[in-house]
């Protein structure tokens, strides 16, 4: 045993010279140390002192331990809560491996996931195949749009387009259902463009001996498979609570395209041939509380179109009327009927929908029109209205004699 201690004592100074340069490197719970001139085989040596960042000297090695050494004072450990990543790196012993957890954490911090494009504002792939659809605002006569859309249009793109065409703010939840066996109302009547019924189950009037029922009323067969929608589409792809597993196939709006609903060979459409293309429709609902509903249907004679060059923007062919002002009370002074409101000519410019997706154009249903404008134009308009209000207040500052009816049609809180 003494020769073994002697050999270790001769090697200790070389170790001390190496660690003198890196005396500040240390790590908590790194295992036994060979510094201080003691051998790992010696059980009589005192435990090594923990080095701190300010330690710049190396203790003198001892070749032979004392016969009766006094117990060494217990070093005060550094609290782990005060240890940072930087201090761990500065105090690490060169003979120790890095802590795997620290390396893994730093790798995760260096790897940043690329941001995914927004499916609602990203246009679909270009195509030459187009589908022509009618968008009818339910319960409002002659408020509709006829649009040719790319077959690659997703339901997420469809949601953004409806917000753009009807001047809504996209501040509520939305959902859509693809239905089959659609029967439309009389195209020459007041309810033209809206669905009279859908599904295989008959309406209540047929059970009452042919009596006509109120518009929109139908028997609720929610748990009958034959009367269920084909798809339930929303931004989450989750089936509505309380409905059975056979209610409909739930799917995200970014995962379903219009080219999968209507196909040139009707045997491949959404109903797999059970219904022809003109008997398949979409019921779109926005603001699930107030329920703005749009019925989307097609004409079998004017359904599929081909473009000479591949494009990915919708083409608005017809636009009439505009919905009431969103988030407004039941009646706004100076607001015209929905079917008498005008529509901005900008809606017929194909490239404007792309500008709307990029935030360079805005749309809003106002008292007399569906307006499409730039953010700069809206800022100028607000400044003009503010000057008009200030001028009227200077003329008549008495609040009792101030008449709100004298305001401009488009001024005030409700545009």
mmCIF file of C-alpha atoms in Angstrom:
data_model
loop_
_atom_site.group_PDB
_atom_site.id
_atom_site.type_symbol
_atom_site.label_atom_id
_atom_site.label_comp_id
_atom_site.label_asym_id
_atom_site.label_seq_id
_atom_site.Cartn_x
_atom_site.Cartn_y
_atom_site.Cartn_z
ATOM 1 C CA UNK A 1 0.000 0.000 0.000
ATOM 2 C CA UNK A 2 2.668 2.722 0.760
ATOM 3 C CA UNK A 3 4.246 2.425 -2.735
ATOM 4 C CA UNK A 4 0.805 2.869 -4.257
ATOM 5 C CA UNK A 5 0.267 6.043 -2.282
ATOM 6 C CA UNK A 6 3.736 7.208 -3.357
ATOM 7 C CA UNK A 7 2.982 6.729 -7.023
ATOM 8 C CA UNK A 8 -0.256 8.678 -6.693
ATOM 9 C CA UNK A 9 1.498 11.410 -4.798
ATOM 10 C CA UNK A 10 3.989 11.821 -7.650
ATOM 11 C CA UNK A 11 1.217 12.239 -10.223
ATOM 12 C CA UNK A 12 -0.771 14.701 -8.162
ATOM 13 C CA UNK A 13 1.251 17.829 -8.992
ATOM 14 C CA UNK A 14 0.718 17.296 -12.744
ATOM 15 C CA UNK A 15 -3.016 17.171 -12.106
ATOM 16 C CA UNK A 16 -2.763 20.331 -10.021
ATOM 17 C CA UNK A 17 -1.048 22.222 -12.839
ATOM 18 C CA UNK A 18 -3.846 21.240 -15.229
ATOM 19 C CA UNK A 19 -6.604 22.263 -12.897
ATOM 20 C CA UNK A 20 -4.868 25.471 -11.839
ATOM 21 C CA UNK A 21 -5.804 27.003 -15.156
ATOM 22 C CA UNK A 22 -9.347 25.809 -14.850
ATOM 23 C CA UNK A 23 -9.755 26.054 -11.113
ATOM 24 C CA UNK A 24 -13.079 27.780 -11.538
ATOM 25 C CA UNK A 25 -14.684 24.874 -13.411
ATOM 26 C CA UNK A 26 -16.842 22.711 -11.175
ATOM 27 C CA UNK A 27 -20.275 21.035 -11.336
ATOM 28 C CA UNK A 28 -22.558 19.882 -8.589
ATOM 29 C CA UNK A 29 -22.706 16.122 -7.925
ATOM 30 C CA UNK A 30 -19.914 15.372 -10.391
ATOM 31 C CA UNK A 31 -18.538 12.367 -8.377
ATOM 32 C CA UNK A 32 -15.161 11.772 -6.615
ATOM 33 C CA UNK A 33 -12.275 14.106 -7.348
ATOM 34 C CA UNK A 34 -8.554 13.304 -7.572
ATOM 35 C CA UNK A 35 -7.488 16.825 -6.735
ATOM 36 C CA UNK A 36 -5.922 17.877 -3.392
ATOM 37 C CA UNK A 37 -3.306 15.153 -3.929
ATOM 38 C CA UNK A 38 -5.449 12.317 -2.530
ATOM 39 C CA UNK A 39 -6.027 8.959 -4.158
ATOM 40 C CA UNK A 40 -9.449 7.595 -4.948
ATOM 41 C CA UNK A 41 -8.343 4.404 -3.157
ATOM 42 C CA UNK A 42 -7.597 6.213 0.088
ATOM 43 C CA UNK A 43 -10.397 6.143 2.628
ATOM 44 C CA UNK A 44 -8.475 8.239 5.172
ATOM 45 C CA UNK A 45 -8.270 11.410 3.125
ATOM 46 C CA UNK A 46 -10.566 14.281 3.900
ATOM 47 C CA UNK A 47 -13.314 15.062 1.333
ATOM 48 C CA UNK A 48 -12.237 17.611 -1.261
ATOM 49 C CA UNK A 49 -13.177 21.231 -0.807
ATOM 50 C CA UNK A 50 -15.608 22.618 -3.364
ATOM 51 C CA UNK A 51 -14.069 25.311 -5.488
ATOM 52 C CA UNK A 52 -15.765 28.577 -6.207
ATOM 53 C CA UNK A 53 -15.344 30.976 -9.084
ATOM 54 C CA UNK A 54 -12.996 33.178 -7.047
ATOM 55 C CA UNK A 55 -10.574 30.295 -6.181
ATOM 56 C CA UNK A 56 -7.268 30.781 -7.990
ATOM 57 C CA UNK A 57 -4.920 28.516 -5.910
ATOM 58 C CA UNK A 58 -4.446 24.795 -5.727
ATOM 59 C CA UNK A 59 -3.878 23.107 -2.335
ATOM 60 C CA UNK A 60 -0.513 21.484 -1.730
ATOM 61 C CA UNK A 61 -0.762 17.708 -2.346
ATOM 62 C CA UNK A 62 -0.116 15.324 0.543
ATOM 63 C CA UNK A 63 1.569 12.008 -0.169
ATOM 64 C CA UNK A 64 0.862 10.221 3.150
ATOM 65 C CA UNK A 65 -2.229 11.004 5.226
ATOM 66 C CA UNK A 66 -1.884 11.762 8.962
ATOM 67 C CA UNK A 67 -2.430 8.853 11.400
ATOM 68 C CA UNK A 68 -5.323 10.567 13.124
ATOM 69 C CA UNK A 69 -6.638 13.353 10.902
ATOM 70 C CA UNK A 70 -9.050 15.830 12.261
ATOM 71 C CA UNK A 71 -12.456 15.875 10.577
ATOM 72 C CA UNK A 72 -12.552 18.506 7.903
ATOM 73 C CA UNK A 73 -15.149 21.233 8.172
ATOM 74 C CA UNK A 74 -18.222 20.638 6.087
ATOM 75 C CA UNK A 75 -18.284 23.080 3.134
ATOM 76 C CA UNK A 76 -21.355 25.189 2.730
ATOM 77 C CA UNK A 77 -23.061 24.100 -0.514
ATOM 78 C CA UNK A 78 -24.173 26.706 -3.002
ATOM 79 C CA UNK A 79 -27.971 26.849 -3.230
ATOM 80 C CA UNK A 80 -29.217 25.284 -6.484
ATOM 81 C CA UNK A 81 -31.783 28.035 -6.923
ATOM 82 C CA UNK A 82 -28.928 30.525 -7.459
ATOM 83 C CA UNK A 83 -27.169 28.345 -10.035
ATOM 84 C CA UNK A 84 -27.714 29.540 -13.601
ATOM 85 C CA UNK A 85 -26.806 28.016 -16.928
ATOM 86 C CA UNK A 86 -23.912 30.430 -17.246
ATOM 87 C CA UNK A 87 -22.494 29.558 -13.808
ATOM 88 C CA UNK A 88 -22.765 25.839 -14.525
ATOM 89 C CA UNK A 89 -20.748 26.271 -17.702
ATOM 90 C CA UNK A 90 -18.110 28.352 -15.936
ATOM 91 C CA UNK A 91 -17.669 25.909 -13.034
ATOM 92 C CA UNK A 92 -17.715 22.623 -14.983
ATOM 93 C CA UNK A 93 -14.687 20.339 -14.549
ATOM 94 C CA UNK A 94 -12.921 19.594 -17.818
ATOM 95 C CA UNK A 95 -12.920 15.879 -16.988
ATOM 96 C CA UNK A 96 -16.723 15.727 -16.673
ATOM 97 C CA UNK A 97 -19.295 15.262 -19.436
ATOM 98 C CA UNK A 98 -21.955 17.942 -19.931
ATOM 99 C CA UNK A 99 -25.330 17.411 -18.340
ATOM 100 C CA UNK A 100 -27.626 15.830 -20.957
ATOM 101 C CA UNK A 101 -30.671 17.794 -19.785
ATOM 102 C CA UNK A 102 -28.916 21.113 -20.310
ATOM 103 C CA UNK A 103 -27.763 20.168 -23.806
ATOM 104 C CA UNK A 104 -31.217 18.949 -24.756
ATOM 105 C CA UNK A 105 -32.854 22.117 -23.492
ATOM 106 C CA UNK A 106 -30.455 24.363 -25.391
ATOM 107 C CA UNK A 107 -31.031 22.360 -28.575
ATOM 108 C CA UNK A 108 -34.771 22.903 -28.277
ATOM 109 C CA UNK A 109 -34.216 26.606 -27.830
ATOM 110 C CA UNK A 110 -32.060 26.729 -30.964
ATOM 111 C CA UNK A 111 -34.591 24.811 -33.046
ATOM 112 C CA UNK A 112 -37.528 27.094 -33.899
ATOM 113 C CA UNK A 113 -40.536 25.690 -35.717
ATOM 114 C CA UNK A 114 -41.361 27.474 -38.974
ATOM 115 C CA UNK A 115 -44.619 29.357 -38.831
ATOM 116 C CA UNK A 116 -47.414 27.798 -40.859
ATOM 117 C CA UNK A 117 -49.333 29.927 -43.342
ATOM 118 C CA UNK A 118 -52.783 31.046 -42.253
ATOM 119 C CA UNK A 119 -55.295 28.803 -44.095
ATOM 120 C CA UNK A 120 -57.887 31.605 -44.054
ATOM 121 C CA UNK A 121 -55.737 34.214 -45.792
ATOM 122 C CA UNK A 122 -53.550 31.979 -47.982
ATOM 123 C CA UNK A 123 -54.944 31.510 -51.466
ATOM 124 C CA UNK A 124 -55.212 27.937 -52.773
ATOM 125 C CA UNK A 125 -53.227 26.373 -55.573
ATOM 126 C CA UNK A 126 -53.866 27.716 -59.049
ATOM 127 C CA UNK A 127 -56.188 25.744 -61.298
ATOM 128 C CA UNK A 128 -58.155 26.056 -64.505
ATOM 129 C CA UNK A 129 -61.280 24.323 -63.096
ATOM 130 C CA UNK A 130 -63.972 26.582 -61.653
ATOM 131 C CA UNK A 131 -67.299 25.959 -59.929
ATOM 132 C CA UNK A 132 -70.124 28.507 -60.010
ATOM 133 C CA UNK A 133 -72.196 28.831 -56.829
ATOM 134 C CA UNK A 134 -74.960 31.055 -55.491
ATOM 135 C CA UNK A 135 -74.682 32.551 -51.988
ATOM 136 C CA UNK A 136 -78.095 33.524 -50.624
ATOM 137 C CA UNK A 137 -78.450 35.337 -47.289
ATOM 138 C CA UNK A 138 -81.288 33.535 -45.551
ATOM 139 C CA UNK A 139 -84.381 35.577 -44.531
ATOM 140 C CA UNK A 140 -83.386 38.519 -46.740
ATOM 141 C CA UNK A 141 -84.948 38.751 -50.165
ATOM 142 C CA UNK A 142 -82.613 39.470 -53.064
ATOM 143 C CA UNK A 143 -79.423 39.617 -51.024
ATOM 144 C CA UNK A 144 -77.170 37.210 -52.868
ATOM 145 C CA UNK A 145 -73.879 36.697 -54.715
ATOM 146 C CA UNK A 146 -73.105 34.509 -57.741
ATOM 147 C CA UNK A 147 -69.419 33.584 -57.823
ATOM 148 C CA UNK A 148 -67.100 31.356 -59.810
ATOM 149 C CA UNK A 149 -64.589 29.733 -57.442
ATOM 150 C CA UNK A 150 -61.492 27.586 -58.049
ATOM 151 C CA UNK A 151 -62.048 23.895 -57.436
ATOM 152 C CA UNK A 152 -59.053 24.037 -55.094
ATOM 153 C CA UNK A 153 -60.860 26.489 -52.792
ATOM 154 C CA UNK A 154 -60.992 25.139 -49.243
ATOM 155 C CA UNK A 155 -63.777 25.802 -46.763
ATOM 156 C CA UNK A 156 -61.358 28.077 -44.923
ATOM 157 C CA UNK A 157 -61.028 30.165 -48.112
ATOM 158 C CA UNK A 158 -64.806 30.000 -48.454
ATOM 159 C CA UNK A 159 -65.277 31.469 -44.969
ATOM 160 C CA UNK A 160 -62.969 34.399 -45.761
ATOM 161 C CA UNK A 161 -64.763 35.026 -49.052
ATOM 162 C CA UNK A 162 -68.183 35.159 -47.354
ATOM 163 C CA UNK A 163 -66.860 37.650 -44.800
ATOM 164 C CA UNK A 164 -65.538 39.774 -47.661
ATOM 165 C CA UNK A 165 -68.691 39.645 -49.805
ATOM 166 C CA UNK A 166 -71.167 40.398 -47.009
ATOM 167 C CA UNK A 167 -69.102 42.920 -45.058
ATOM 168 C CA UNK A 168 -68.801 41.060 -41.770
ATOM 169 C CA UNK A 169 -66.014 41.486 -39.226
ATOM 170 C CA UNK A 170 -64.919 37.845 -38.750
ATOM 171 C CA UNK A 171 -65.317 38.221 -34.992
ATOM 172 C CA UNK A 172 -67.549 35.191 -34.282
ATOM 173 C CA UNK A 173 -67.481 31.430 -34.629
ATOM 174 C CA UNK A 174 -68.605 29.827 -37.845
ATOM 175 C CA UNK A 175 -69.446 26.396 -39.165
ATOM 176 C CA UNK A 176 -70.804 24.728 -42.295
ATOM 177 C CA UNK A 177 -72.679 21.570 -43.187
ATOM 178 C CA UNK A 178 -72.716 19.782 -46.517
ATOM 179 C CA UNK A 179 -76.197 18.351 -47.133
ATOM 180 C CA UNK A 180 -77.757 16.192 -49.830
ATOM 181 C CA UNK A 181 -81.240 15.641 -51.288
ATOM 182 C CA UNK A 182 -81.692 19.410 -51.415
ATOM 183 C CA UNK A 183 -85.009 20.849 -52.604
ATOM 184 C CA UNK A 184 -84.911 24.560 -53.442
ATOM 185 C CA UNK A 185 -87.688 27.126 -53.190
ATOM 186 C CA UNK A 186 -89.323 28.581 -56.274
ATOM 187 C CA UNK A 187 -86.615 30.522 -58.145
ATOM 188 C CA UNK A 188 -89.178 33.201 -59.060
ATOM 189 C CA UNK A 189 -90.563 33.627 -55.544
ATOM 190 C CA UNK A 190 -89.535 35.668 -52.547
ATOM 191 C CA UNK A 191 -87.444 32.798 -51.163
ATOM 192 C CA UNK A 192 -85.419 32.204 -54.309
ATOM 193 C CA UNK A 193 -81.987 30.796 -53.602
ATOM 194 C CA UNK A 194 -82.876 29.274 -50.225
ATOM 195 C CA UNK A 195 -83.291 25.599 -49.454
ATOM 196 C CA UNK A 196 -86.785 24.347 -48.775
ATOM 197 C CA UNK A 197 -85.604 21.080 -47.289
ATOM 198 C CA UNK A 198 -82.746 18.576 -47.346
ATOM 199 C CA UNK A 199 -82.283 14.963 -46.324
ATOM 200 C CA UNK A 200 -84.514 11.944 -46.896
ATOM 201 C CA UNK A 201 -87.047 12.543 -44.154
ATOM 202 C CA UNK A 202 -90.169 14.474 -45.211
ATOM 203 C CA UNK A 203 -91.231 17.846 -43.861
ATOM 204 C CA UNK A 204 -94.021 18.278 -41.355
ATOM 205 C CA UNK A 205 -96.443 19.528 -43.999
ATOM 206 C CA UNK A 206 -96.408 16.184 -45.768
ATOM 207 C CA UNK A 207 -97.617 14.513 -42.548
ATOM 208 C CA UNK A 208 -100.365 17.091 -42.233
ATOM 209 C CA UNK A 209 -101.977 16.241 -45.540
ATOM 210 C CA UNK A 210 -99.971 18.554 -47.743
ATOM 211 C CA UNK A 211 -100.318 21.704 -45.628
ATOM 212 C CA UNK A 212 -97.483 24.153 -46.219
ATOM 213 C CA UNK A 213 -95.385 24.880 -43.167
ATOM 214 C CA UNK A 214 -93.515 27.998 -42.184
ATOM 215 C CA UNK A 215 -90.219 28.682 -43.926
ATOM 216 C CA UNK A 216 -87.340 26.852 -42.317
ATOM 217 C CA UNK A 217 -89.489 24.499 -40.207
ATOM 218 C CA UNK A 218 -88.777 20.817 -40.530
ATOM 219 C CA UNK A 219 -88.882 17.694 -38.425
ATOM 220 C CA UNK A 220 -85.714 17.216 -36.397
ATOM 221 C CA UNK A 221 -84.305 13.781 -37.180
ATOM 222 C CA UNK A 222 -80.863 14.489 -35.780
ATOM 223 C CA UNK A 223 -80.271 10.912 -34.733
ATOM 224 C CA UNK A 224 -81.478 9.347 -37.974
ATOM 225 C CA UNK A 225 -78.585 8.463 -40.216
ATOM 226 C CA UNK A 226 -80.535 8.997 -43.423
ATOM 227 C CA UNK A 227 -81.169 12.658 -42.606
ATOM 228 C CA UNK A 228 -77.703 13.596 -41.386
ATOM 229 C CA UNK A 229 -75.408 16.018 -43.220
ATOM 230 C CA UNK A 230 -72.541 14.542 -45.158
ATOM 231 C CA UNK A 231 -69.908 16.779 -43.540
ATOM 232 C CA UNK A 232 -69.789 18.970 -40.477
ATOM 233 C CA UNK A 233 -67.060 21.534 -41.156
ATOM 234 C CA UNK A 234 -65.496 23.988 -38.719
ATOM 235 C CA UNK A 235 -62.069 25.242 -37.766
ATOM 236 C CA UNK A 236 -61.526 22.421 -35.246
ATOM 237 C CA UNK A 237 -62.985 19.425 -37.064
ATOM 238 C CA UNK A 238 -65.019 18.343 -34.023
ATOM 239 C CA UNK A 239 -68.481 16.818 -34.129
ATOM 240 C CA UNK A 240 -71.134 18.912 -32.325
ATOM 241 C CA UNK A 241 -71.766 17.865 -28.751
ATOM 242 C CA UNK A 242 -74.822 15.676 -28.234
ATOM 243 C CA UNK A 243 -74.876 14.115 -31.701
ATOM 244 C CA UNK A 244 -74.232 10.466 -32.396
ATOM 245 C CA UNK A 245 -71.258 9.038 -34.241
ATOM 246 C CA UNK A 246 -73.317 8.717 -37.424
ATOM 247 C CA UNK A 247 -74.403 12.361 -37.451
ATOM 248 C CA UNK A 248 -71.822 13.539 -39.987
ATOM 249 C CA UNK A 249 -68.150 13.307 -40.750
ATOM 250 C CA UNK A 250 -66.389 16.081 -38.842
ATOM 251 C CA UNK A 251 -63.542 17.719 -40.718
ATOM 252 C CA UNK A 252 -61.471 20.902 -40.483
ATOM 253 C CA UNK A 253 -62.389 23.637 -42.928
ATOM 254 C CA UNK A 254 -58.801 23.771 -44.162
ATOM 255 C CA UNK A 255 -58.878 20.063 -45.133
ATOM 256 C CA UNK A 256 -61.938 20.032 -47.406
ATOM 257 C CA UNK A 257 -62.059 21.486 -50.928
ATOM 258 C CA UNK A 258 -64.979 22.460 -53.133
ATOM 259 C CA UNK A 259 -63.706 20.067 -55.800
ATOM 260 C CA UNK A 260 -64.524 17.230 -53.411
ATOM 261 C CA UNK A 261 -68.155 18.342 -53.015
ATOM 262 C CA UNK A 262 -69.120 18.801 -56.671
ATOM 263 C CA UNK A 263 -67.470 16.683 -59.381
ATOM 264 C CA UNK A 264 -68.040 16.376 -63.118
ATOM 265 C CA UNK A 265 -68.840 12.708 -62.602
ATOM 266 C CA UNK A 266 -71.604 12.946 -59.988
ATOM 267 C CA UNK A 267 -70.814 9.423 -58.818
ATOM 268 C CA UNK A 268 -67.689 10.855 -57.191
ATOM 269 C CA UNK A 269 -69.319 13.835 -55.490
ATOM 270 C CA UNK A 270 -69.762 14.217 -51.746
ATOM 271 C CA UNK A 271 -72.793 11.913 -51.707
ATOM 272 C CA UNK A 272 -70.978 9.252 -53.782
ATOM 273 C CA UNK A 273 -73.700 9.384 -56.403
ATOM 274 C CA UNK A 274 -76.740 9.230 -54.104
ATOM 275 C CA UNK A 275 -77.662 12.807 -55.076
ATOM 276 C CA UNK A 276 -76.918 14.645 -58.301
ATOM 277 C CA UNK A 277 -74.740 17.734 -58.089
ATOM 278 C CA UNK A 278 -77.653 20.187 -58.088
ATOM 279 C CA UNK A 279 -79.121 18.442 -55.022
ATOM 280 C CA UNK A 280 -76.028 19.028 -52.907
ATOM 281 C CA UNK A 281 -75.698 22.260 -50.964
ATOM 282 C CA UNK A 282 -73.836 23.964 -48.132
ATOM 283 C CA UNK A 283 -75.415 25.625 -45.104
ATOM 284 C CA UNK A 284 -72.973 28.194 -43.733
ATOM 285 C CA UNK A 285 -73.620 29.750 -40.322
ATOM 286 C CA UNK A 286 -71.778 32.726 -38.860
ATOM 287 C CA UNK A 287 -72.197 34.107 -35.328
ATOM 288 C CA UNK A 288 -73.780 31.065 -33.719
ATOM 289 C CA UNK A 289 -75.777 33.308 -31.373
ATOM 290 C CA UNK A 290 -77.469 35.622 -33.861
ATOM 291 C CA UNK A 291 -77.047 33.035 -36.617
ATOM 292 C CA UNK A 292 -76.351 34.738 -39.916
ATOM 293 C CA UNK A 293 -77.060 31.882 -42.341
ATOM 294 C CA UNK A 294 -76.030 31.629 -45.989
ATOM 295 C CA UNK A 295 -77.383 28.916 -48.273
ATOM 296 C CA UNK A 296 -74.902 27.873 -50.958
ATOM 297 C CA UNK A 297 -76.345 26.059 -53.971
ATOM 298 C CA UNK A 298 -75.589 25.445 -57.609
ATOM 299 C CA UNK A 299 -77.291 25.224 -60.987
ATOM 300 C CA UNK A 300 -76.583 21.982 -62.804
ATOM 301 C CA UNK A 301 -76.567 23.798 -66.166
ATOM 302 C CA UNK A 302 -74.012 26.373 -65.018
ATOM 303 C CA UNK A 303 -71.769 24.537 -62.600
ATOM 304 C CA UNK A 304 -68.366 23.788 -64.143
ATOM 305 C CA UNK A 305 -66.184 26.259 -66.018
ATOM 306 C CA UNK A 306 -62.673 26.190 -67.430
ATOM 307 C CA UNK A 307 -60.194 29.053 -67.420
ATOM 308 C CA UNK A 308 -57.570 29.587 -70.087
ATOM 309 C CA UNK A 309 -54.874 30.377 -67.544
ATOM 310 C CA UNK A 310 -54.542 28.874 -64.060
ATOM 311 C CA UNK A 311 -55.697 31.289 -61.376
ATOM 312 C CA UNK A 312 -56.693 30.985 -57.718
ATOM 313 C CA UNK A 313 -58.954 33.992 -57.058
ATOM 314 C CA UNK A 314 -62.783 33.957 -57.115
ATOM 315 C CA UNK A 315 -64.686 35.848 -59.789
ATOM 316 C CA UNK A 316 -67.846 37.601 -58.579
ATOM 317 C CA UNK A 317 -70.385 37.610 -61.410
ATOM 318 C CA UNK A 318 -73.416 39.122 -59.632
ATOM 319 C CA UNK A 319 -73.890 40.913 -56.312
ATOM 320 C CA UNK A 320 -77.116 42.421 -55.027
ATOM 321 C CA UNK A 321 -78.051 43.915 -51.663
ATOM 322 C CA UNK A 322 -76.171 43.843 -48.378
ATOM 323 C CA UNK A 323 -76.976 42.576 -44.869
ATOM 324 C CA UNK A 324 -77.940 44.861 -41.978
ATOM 325 C CA UNK A 325 -75.164 46.446 -39.967
ATOM 326 C CA UNK A 326 -73.387 43.880 -37.832
ATOM 327 C CA UNK A 327 -73.433 44.334 -34.018
ATOM 328 C CA UNK A 328 -76.128 47.004 -34.314
ATOM 329 C CA UNK A 329 -79.494 47.241 -32.499
ATOM 330 C CA UNK A 330 -82.684 46.203 -34.235
ATOM 331 C CA UNK A 331 -83.129 49.573 -35.955
ATOM 332 C CA UNK A 332 -80.641 52.227 -37.008
ATOM 333 C CA UNK A 333 -81.843 55.671 -38.173
ATOM 334 C CA UNK A 334 -81.220 56.117 -41.865
ATOM 335 C CA UNK A 335 -80.491 52.457 -42.649
ATOM 336 C CA UNK A 336 -82.066 51.209 -45.850
ATOM 337 C CA UNK A 337 -83.606 47.802 -46.468
ATOM 338 C CA UNK A 338 -81.097 45.060 -47.138
ATOM 339 C CA UNK A 339 -82.205 44.490 -50.739
ATOM 340 C CA UNK A 340 -82.016 48.242 -51.510
ATOM 341 C CA UNK A 341 -78.420 48.695 -50.420
ATOM 342 C CA UNK A 342 -75.806 49.201 -53.089
ATOM 343 C CA UNK A 343 -72.624 47.170 -53.536
ATOM 344 C CA UNK A 344 -69.210 48.638 -54.264
ATOM 345 C CA UNK A 345 -67.924 47.986 -57.782
ATOM 346 C CA UNK A 346 -64.639 46.864 -56.270
ATOM 347 C CA UNK A 347 -66.210 43.515 -55.474
ATOM 348 C CA UNK A 348 -66.097 42.614 -59.186
ATOM 349 C CA UNK A 349 -62.319 43.121 -59.441
ATOM 350 C CA UNK A 350 -60.766 39.682 -59.139
ATOM 351 C CA UNK A 351 -57.477 40.794 -57.578
ATOM 352 C CA UNK A 352 -59.225 42.675 -54.751
ATOM 353 C CA UNK A 353 -59.928 39.478 -52.834
ATOM 354 C CA UNK A 354 -56.188 38.825 -52.620
ATOM 355 C CA UNK A 355 -55.685 42.385 -51.341
ATOM 356 C CA UNK A 356 -58.395 41.716 -48.744
ATOM 357 C CA UNK A 357 -56.547 38.589 -47.580
ATOM 358 C CA UNK A 358 -53.361 40.639 -47.284
ATOM 359 C CA UNK A 359 -55.096 43.298 -45.165
ATOM 360 C CA UNK A 360 -54.824 45.990 -47.836
ATOM 361 C CA UNK A 361 -58.589 46.167 -48.376
ATOM 362 C CA UNK A 362 -61.521 46.067 -45.948
ATOM 363 C CA UNK A 363 -65.270 45.578 -46.352
ATOM 364 C CA UNK A 364 -68.204 46.634 -44.200
ATOM 365 C CA UNK A 365 -71.997 46.612 -44.421
ATOM 366 C CA UNK A 366 -73.100 50.202 -43.760
ATOM 367 C CA UNK A 367 -76.394 52.016 -43.676
ATOM 368 C CA UNK A 368 -76.733 52.389 -47.431
ATOM 369 C CA UNK A 369 -74.115 50.156 -49.019
ATOM 370 C CA UNK A 370 -71.593 47.390 -48.842
ATOM 371 C CA UNK A 371 -68.378 49.400 -48.794
ATOM 372 C CA UNK A 372 -64.942 48.121 -49.848
ATOM 373 C CA UNK A 373 -62.123 50.489 -48.972
ATOM 374 C CA UNK A 374 -58.480 50.802 -47.986
ATOM 375 C CA UNK A 375 -57.356 51.508 -44.396
ATOM 376 C CA UNK A 376 -56.151 54.959 -45.529
ATOM 377 C CA UNK A 377 -59.567 55.806 -46.950
ATOM 378 C CA UNK A 378 -61.246 54.753 -43.724
ATOM 379 C CA UNK A 379 -58.889 56.960 -41.687
ATOM 380 C CA UNK A 380 -59.700 59.951 -43.888
ATOM 381 C CA UNK A 381 -63.410 59.224 -43.578
ATOM 382 C CA UNK A 382 -63.256 59.097 -39.801
ATOM 383 C CA UNK A 383 -61.412 62.421 -39.741
ATOM 384 C CA UNK A 384 -64.040 63.973 -42.018
ATOM 385 C CA UNK A 385 -66.874 62.730 -39.816
ATOM 386 C CA UNK A 386 -65.124 64.052 -36.726
ATOM 387 C CA UNK A 387 -64.828 67.522 -38.284
ATOM 388 C CA UNK A 388 -68.525 67.446 -39.208
ATOM 389 C CA UNK A 389 -69.500 66.543 -35.657
ATOM 390 C CA UNK A 390 -67.355 69.346 -34.256
ATOM 391 C CA UNK A 391 -68.908 71.875 -36.640
ATOM 392 C CA UNK A 392 -72.423 70.829 -35.667
ATOM 393 C CA UNK A 393 -71.555 71.091 -31.991
ATOM 394 C CA UNK A 394 -70.271 74.628 -32.522
ATOM 395 C CA UNK A 395 -73.503 75.660 -34.215
ATOM 396 C CA UNK A 396 -75.728 74.178 -31.564
ATOM 397 C CA UNK A 397 -73.974 73.232 -28.318
ATOM 398 C CA UNK A 398 -77.246 72.760 -26.440
ATOM 399 C CA UNK A 399 -77.676 69.001 -26.008
ATOM 400 C CA UNK A 400 -81.455 69.326 -25.704
ATOM 401 C CA UNK A 401 -81.728 70.931 -29.133
ATOM 402 C CA UNK A 402 -79.158 68.667 -30.745
ATOM 403 C CA UNK A 403 -80.883 66.303 -33.188
ATOM 404 C CA UNK A 404 -79.204 63.045 -34.077
ATOM 405 C CA UNK A 405 -81.313 62.786 -37.233
ATOM 406 C CA UNK A 406 -79.261 65.594 -38.753
ATOM 407 C CA UNK A 407 -76.182 63.351 -38.828
ATOM 408 C CA UNK A 408 -74.777 62.119 -42.079
ATOM 409 C CA UNK A 409 -76.140 58.692 -43.035
ATOM 410 C CA UNK A 410 -72.756 57.090 -42.653
ATOM 411 C CA UNK A 411 -71.609 58.964 -39.545
ATOM 412 C CA UNK A 412 -71.745 57.986 -35.917
ATOM 413 C CA UNK A 413 -71.132 54.746 -34.124
ATOM 414 C CA UNK A 414 -72.856 52.514 -36.683
ATOM 415 C CA UNK A 415 -70.974 53.807 -39.741
#
